[in-house]
Tab-separated table of C-alpha atoms and ligand atoms in Angstrom:
chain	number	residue	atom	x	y	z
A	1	UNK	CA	-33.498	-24.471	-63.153
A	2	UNK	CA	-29.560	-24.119	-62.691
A	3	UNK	CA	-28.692	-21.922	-60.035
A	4	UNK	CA	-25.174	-19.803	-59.941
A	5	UNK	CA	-23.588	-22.312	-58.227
A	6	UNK	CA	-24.205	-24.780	-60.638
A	7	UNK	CA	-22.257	-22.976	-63.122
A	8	UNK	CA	-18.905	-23.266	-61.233
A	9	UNK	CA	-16.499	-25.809	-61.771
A	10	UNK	CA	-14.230	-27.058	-58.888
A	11	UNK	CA	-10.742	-28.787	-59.506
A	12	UNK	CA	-9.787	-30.379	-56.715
A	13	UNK	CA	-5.607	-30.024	-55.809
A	14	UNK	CA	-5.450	-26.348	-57.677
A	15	UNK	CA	-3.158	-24.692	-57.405
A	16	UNK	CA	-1.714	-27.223	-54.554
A	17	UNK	CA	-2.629	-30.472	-52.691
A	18	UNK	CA	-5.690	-29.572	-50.521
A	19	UNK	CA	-7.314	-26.599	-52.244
A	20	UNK	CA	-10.735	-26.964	-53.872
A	21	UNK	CA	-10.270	-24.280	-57.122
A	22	UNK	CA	-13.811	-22.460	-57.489
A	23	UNK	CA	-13.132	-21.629	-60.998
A	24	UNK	CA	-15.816	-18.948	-62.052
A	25	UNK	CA	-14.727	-19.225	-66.131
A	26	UNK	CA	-17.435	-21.771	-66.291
A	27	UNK	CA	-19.686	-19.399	-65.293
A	28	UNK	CA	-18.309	-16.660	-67.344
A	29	UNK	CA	-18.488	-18.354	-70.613
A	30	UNK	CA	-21.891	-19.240	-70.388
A	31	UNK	CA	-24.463	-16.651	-71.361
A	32	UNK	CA	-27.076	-17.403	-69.042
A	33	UNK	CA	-24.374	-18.547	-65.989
A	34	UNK	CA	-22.663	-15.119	-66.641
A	35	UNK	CA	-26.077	-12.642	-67.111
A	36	UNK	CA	-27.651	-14.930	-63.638
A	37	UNK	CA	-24.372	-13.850	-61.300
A	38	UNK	CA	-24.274	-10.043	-62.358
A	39	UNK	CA	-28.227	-9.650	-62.168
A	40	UNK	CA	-28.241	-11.076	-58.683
A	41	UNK	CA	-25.413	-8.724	-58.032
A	42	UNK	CA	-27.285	-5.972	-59.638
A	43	UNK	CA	-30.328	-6.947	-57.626
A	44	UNK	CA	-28.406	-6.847	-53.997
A	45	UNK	CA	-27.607	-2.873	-54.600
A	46	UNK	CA	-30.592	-1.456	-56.668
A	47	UNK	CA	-30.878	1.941	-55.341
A	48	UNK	CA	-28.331	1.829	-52.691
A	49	UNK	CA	-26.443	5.065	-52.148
A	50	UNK	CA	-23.338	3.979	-54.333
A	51	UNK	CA	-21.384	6.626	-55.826
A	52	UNK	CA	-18.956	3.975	-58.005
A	53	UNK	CA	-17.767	0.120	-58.115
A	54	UNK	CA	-14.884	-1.163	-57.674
A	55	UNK	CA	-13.774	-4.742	-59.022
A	56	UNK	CA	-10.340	-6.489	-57.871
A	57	UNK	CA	-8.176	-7.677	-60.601
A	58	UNK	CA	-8.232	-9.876	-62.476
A	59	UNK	CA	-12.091	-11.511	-61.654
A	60	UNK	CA	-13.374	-9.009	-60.158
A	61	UNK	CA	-12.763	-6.801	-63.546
A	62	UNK	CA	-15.392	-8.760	-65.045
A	63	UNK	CA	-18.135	-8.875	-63.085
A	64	UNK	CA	-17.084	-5.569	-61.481
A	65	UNK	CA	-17.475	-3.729	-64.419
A	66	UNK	CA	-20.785	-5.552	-65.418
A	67	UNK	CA	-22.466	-4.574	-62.244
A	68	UNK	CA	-20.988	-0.772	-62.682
A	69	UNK	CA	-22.561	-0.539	-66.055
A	70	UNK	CA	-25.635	-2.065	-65.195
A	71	UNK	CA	-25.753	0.443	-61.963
A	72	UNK	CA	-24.806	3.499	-64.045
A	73	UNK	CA	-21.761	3.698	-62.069
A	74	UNK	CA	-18.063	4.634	-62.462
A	75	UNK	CA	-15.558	1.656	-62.448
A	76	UNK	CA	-12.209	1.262	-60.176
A	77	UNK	CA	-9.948	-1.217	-60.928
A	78	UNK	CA	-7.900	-2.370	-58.184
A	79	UNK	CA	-4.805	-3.845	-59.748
A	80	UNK	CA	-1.535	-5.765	-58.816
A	81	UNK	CA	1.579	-4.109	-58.391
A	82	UNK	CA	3.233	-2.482	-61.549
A	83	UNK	CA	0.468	-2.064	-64.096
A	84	UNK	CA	-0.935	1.292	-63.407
A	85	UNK	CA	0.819	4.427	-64.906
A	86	UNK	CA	-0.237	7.032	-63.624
A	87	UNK	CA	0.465	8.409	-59.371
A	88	UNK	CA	-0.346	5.371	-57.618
A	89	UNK	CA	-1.058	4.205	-54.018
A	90	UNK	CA	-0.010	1.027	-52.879
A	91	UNK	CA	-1.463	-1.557	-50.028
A	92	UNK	CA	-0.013	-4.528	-48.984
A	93	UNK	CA	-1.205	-7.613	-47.610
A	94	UNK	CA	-0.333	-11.292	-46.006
A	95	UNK	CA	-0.801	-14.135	-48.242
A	96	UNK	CA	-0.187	-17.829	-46.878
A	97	UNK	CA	3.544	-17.811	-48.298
A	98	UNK	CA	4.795	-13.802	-48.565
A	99	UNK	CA	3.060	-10.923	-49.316
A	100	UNK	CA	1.532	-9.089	-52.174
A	101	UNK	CA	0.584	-5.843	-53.254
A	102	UNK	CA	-2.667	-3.883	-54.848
A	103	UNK	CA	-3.099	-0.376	-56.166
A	104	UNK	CA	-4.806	2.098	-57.252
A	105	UNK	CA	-4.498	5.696	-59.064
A	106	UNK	CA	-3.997	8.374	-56.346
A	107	UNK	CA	-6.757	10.153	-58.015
A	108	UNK	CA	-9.599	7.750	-58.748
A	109	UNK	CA	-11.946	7.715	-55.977
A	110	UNK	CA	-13.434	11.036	-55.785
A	111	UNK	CA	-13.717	12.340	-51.783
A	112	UNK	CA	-15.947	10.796	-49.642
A	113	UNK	CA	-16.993	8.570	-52.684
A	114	UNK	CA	-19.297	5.951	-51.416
A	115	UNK	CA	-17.952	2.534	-52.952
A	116	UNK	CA	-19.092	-0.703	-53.464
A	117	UNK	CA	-16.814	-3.994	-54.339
A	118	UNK	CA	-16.590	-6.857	-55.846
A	119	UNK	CA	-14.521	-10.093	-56.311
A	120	UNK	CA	-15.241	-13.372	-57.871
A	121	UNK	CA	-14.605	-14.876	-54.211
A	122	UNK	CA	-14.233	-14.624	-50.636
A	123	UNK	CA	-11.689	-16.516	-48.994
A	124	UNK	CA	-9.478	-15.537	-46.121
A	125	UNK	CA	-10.728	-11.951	-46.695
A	126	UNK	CA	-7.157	-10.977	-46.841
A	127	UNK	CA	-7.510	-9.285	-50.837
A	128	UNK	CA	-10.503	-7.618	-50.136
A	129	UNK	CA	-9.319	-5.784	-46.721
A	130	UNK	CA	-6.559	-4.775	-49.092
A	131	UNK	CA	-8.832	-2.913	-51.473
A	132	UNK	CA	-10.894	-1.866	-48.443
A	133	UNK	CA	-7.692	-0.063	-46.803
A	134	UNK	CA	-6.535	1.188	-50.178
A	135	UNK	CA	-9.991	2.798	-51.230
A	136	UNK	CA	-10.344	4.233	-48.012
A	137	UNK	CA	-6.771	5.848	-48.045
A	138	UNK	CA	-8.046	7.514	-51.249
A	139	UNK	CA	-10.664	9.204	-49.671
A	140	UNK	CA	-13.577	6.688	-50.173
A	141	UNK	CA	-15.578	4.417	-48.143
A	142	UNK	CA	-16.249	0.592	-49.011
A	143	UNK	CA	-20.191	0.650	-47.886
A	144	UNK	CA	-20.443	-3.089	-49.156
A	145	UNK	CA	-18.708	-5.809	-50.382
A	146	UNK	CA	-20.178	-8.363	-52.540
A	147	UNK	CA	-18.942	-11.909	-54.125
A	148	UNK	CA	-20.399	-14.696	-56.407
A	149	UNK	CA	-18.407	-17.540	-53.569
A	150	UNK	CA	-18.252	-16.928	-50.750
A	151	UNK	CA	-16.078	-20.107	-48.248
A	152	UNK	CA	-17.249	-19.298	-44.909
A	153	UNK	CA	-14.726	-22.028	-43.222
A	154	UNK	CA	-12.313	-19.351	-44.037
A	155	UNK	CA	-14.325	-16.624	-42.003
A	156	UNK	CA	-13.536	-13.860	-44.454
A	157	UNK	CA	-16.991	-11.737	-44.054
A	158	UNK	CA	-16.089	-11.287	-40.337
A	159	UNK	CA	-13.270	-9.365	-41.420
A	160	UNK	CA	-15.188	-6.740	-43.730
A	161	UNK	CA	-17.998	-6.458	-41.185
A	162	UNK	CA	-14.866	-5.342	-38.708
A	163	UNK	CA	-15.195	-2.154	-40.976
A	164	UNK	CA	-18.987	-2.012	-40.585
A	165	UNK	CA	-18.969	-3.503	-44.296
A	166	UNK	CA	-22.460	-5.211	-45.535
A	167	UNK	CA	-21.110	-8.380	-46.796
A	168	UNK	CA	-22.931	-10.489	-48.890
A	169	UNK	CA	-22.695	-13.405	-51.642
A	170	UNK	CA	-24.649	-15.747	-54.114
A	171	UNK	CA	-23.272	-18.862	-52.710
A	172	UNK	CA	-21.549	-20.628	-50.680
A	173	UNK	CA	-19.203	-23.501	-50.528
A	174	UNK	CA	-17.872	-26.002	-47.758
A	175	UNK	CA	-13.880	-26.126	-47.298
A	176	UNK	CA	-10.916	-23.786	-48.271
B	1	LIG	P1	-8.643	-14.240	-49.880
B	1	LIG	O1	-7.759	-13.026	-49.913
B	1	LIG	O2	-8.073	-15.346	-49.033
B	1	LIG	O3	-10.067	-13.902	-49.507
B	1	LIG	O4	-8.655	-14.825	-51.352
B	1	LIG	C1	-9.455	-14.248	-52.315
B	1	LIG	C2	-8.793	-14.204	-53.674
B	1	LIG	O5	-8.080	-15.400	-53.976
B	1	LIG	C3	-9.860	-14.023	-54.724
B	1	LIG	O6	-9.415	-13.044	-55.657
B	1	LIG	C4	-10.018	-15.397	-55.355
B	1	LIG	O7	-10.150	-15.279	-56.746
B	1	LIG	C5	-8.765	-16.189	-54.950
B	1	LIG	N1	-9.084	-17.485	-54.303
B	1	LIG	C6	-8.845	-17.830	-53.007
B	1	LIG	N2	-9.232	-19.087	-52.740
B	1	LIG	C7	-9.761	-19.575	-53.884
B	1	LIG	C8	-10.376	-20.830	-54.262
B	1	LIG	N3	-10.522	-21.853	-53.411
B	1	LIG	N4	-10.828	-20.961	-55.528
B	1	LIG	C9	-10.694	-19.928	-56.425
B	1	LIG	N5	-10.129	-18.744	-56.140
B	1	LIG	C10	-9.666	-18.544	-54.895
């Protein structure tokens, strides 16, 4: 039987020399890849005390949003700079080259909101401390943080679980 992994397509040299792409539309397109990944999601946080979900654009939208519905949960999308209209707060983080930005509404987590997120992958960590920082600046509090890939040479996890974060994903690969 296929497991998640076996749904994800690398490209080797993407988006520059060195850098194994984990590209999760293989996954997505296929019914049973796609329904596999958000059940096992689903499955991780079955009657854990989460109040909503939040998903990290763009990737995280999709599965994000699966996992919210299938939890009964309210959705919060944690976007790039510049697409949200309404009062926004704004985090900032390090990339390799420069920095980038995510936000969210001021008003979208409710106080003391218990949250958990989600992201196609976990890398550095970098994006997801973002949306950890930016959710908790709202008034909520990232409880866990959960990932189809997860690259542990890049020793992301250990920078959630600096928050006291439960992080956990479906599967791993070697290399960055
Ligand atoms: P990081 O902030 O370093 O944890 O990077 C995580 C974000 O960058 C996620 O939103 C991923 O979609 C993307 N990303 C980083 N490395 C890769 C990779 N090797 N393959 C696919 N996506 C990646």
């Amino acid at each position: 039987m296929k497991k998640v992994q076996d749904y994800i397509r690398t490209i080797p040299d993407y988006p520059k020399p060195g850098i194994q792409f984990r590209d999760v539309t293989t996954l997505l397109s296929d019914a049973k890849g796609f329904r596999k990944a958000v059940d096992a999601l689903v499955q991780l946080h079955v009657g854990a005390e989460i109040d909503m979900v939040a998903g990290i654009e763009a990737r995280g939208f999709i599965l994000g949003g699966a996992v919210a519905h299938q939890l009964g949960k309210g959705f919060i999308p944690v976007r790039k700079k510049g697409k949200l209209p309404w009062e926004t707060i704004n985090q900032e983080y390090e990339l390799e080259y420069g920095t980038d930005t995510v936000e969210i509404q001021a008003d979208e987590v409710p106080k003391g909101a218990n949250v958990l997120l989600i992201d196609d992958l976990i890398a550095t960590g970098g994006t997801a401390e973002a949306a950890v920082k930016l959710i908790g600046r709202a008034g909520g509090n990232v409880l866990g943080a959960s990932f189809v890939i997860e690259l542990p040479a890049l020793a992301g996890r250990a920078r959630l679980e600096a928050y006291d974060i439960e992080v956990l994903s479906l599967c791993t690969f070697d290399g960055d």
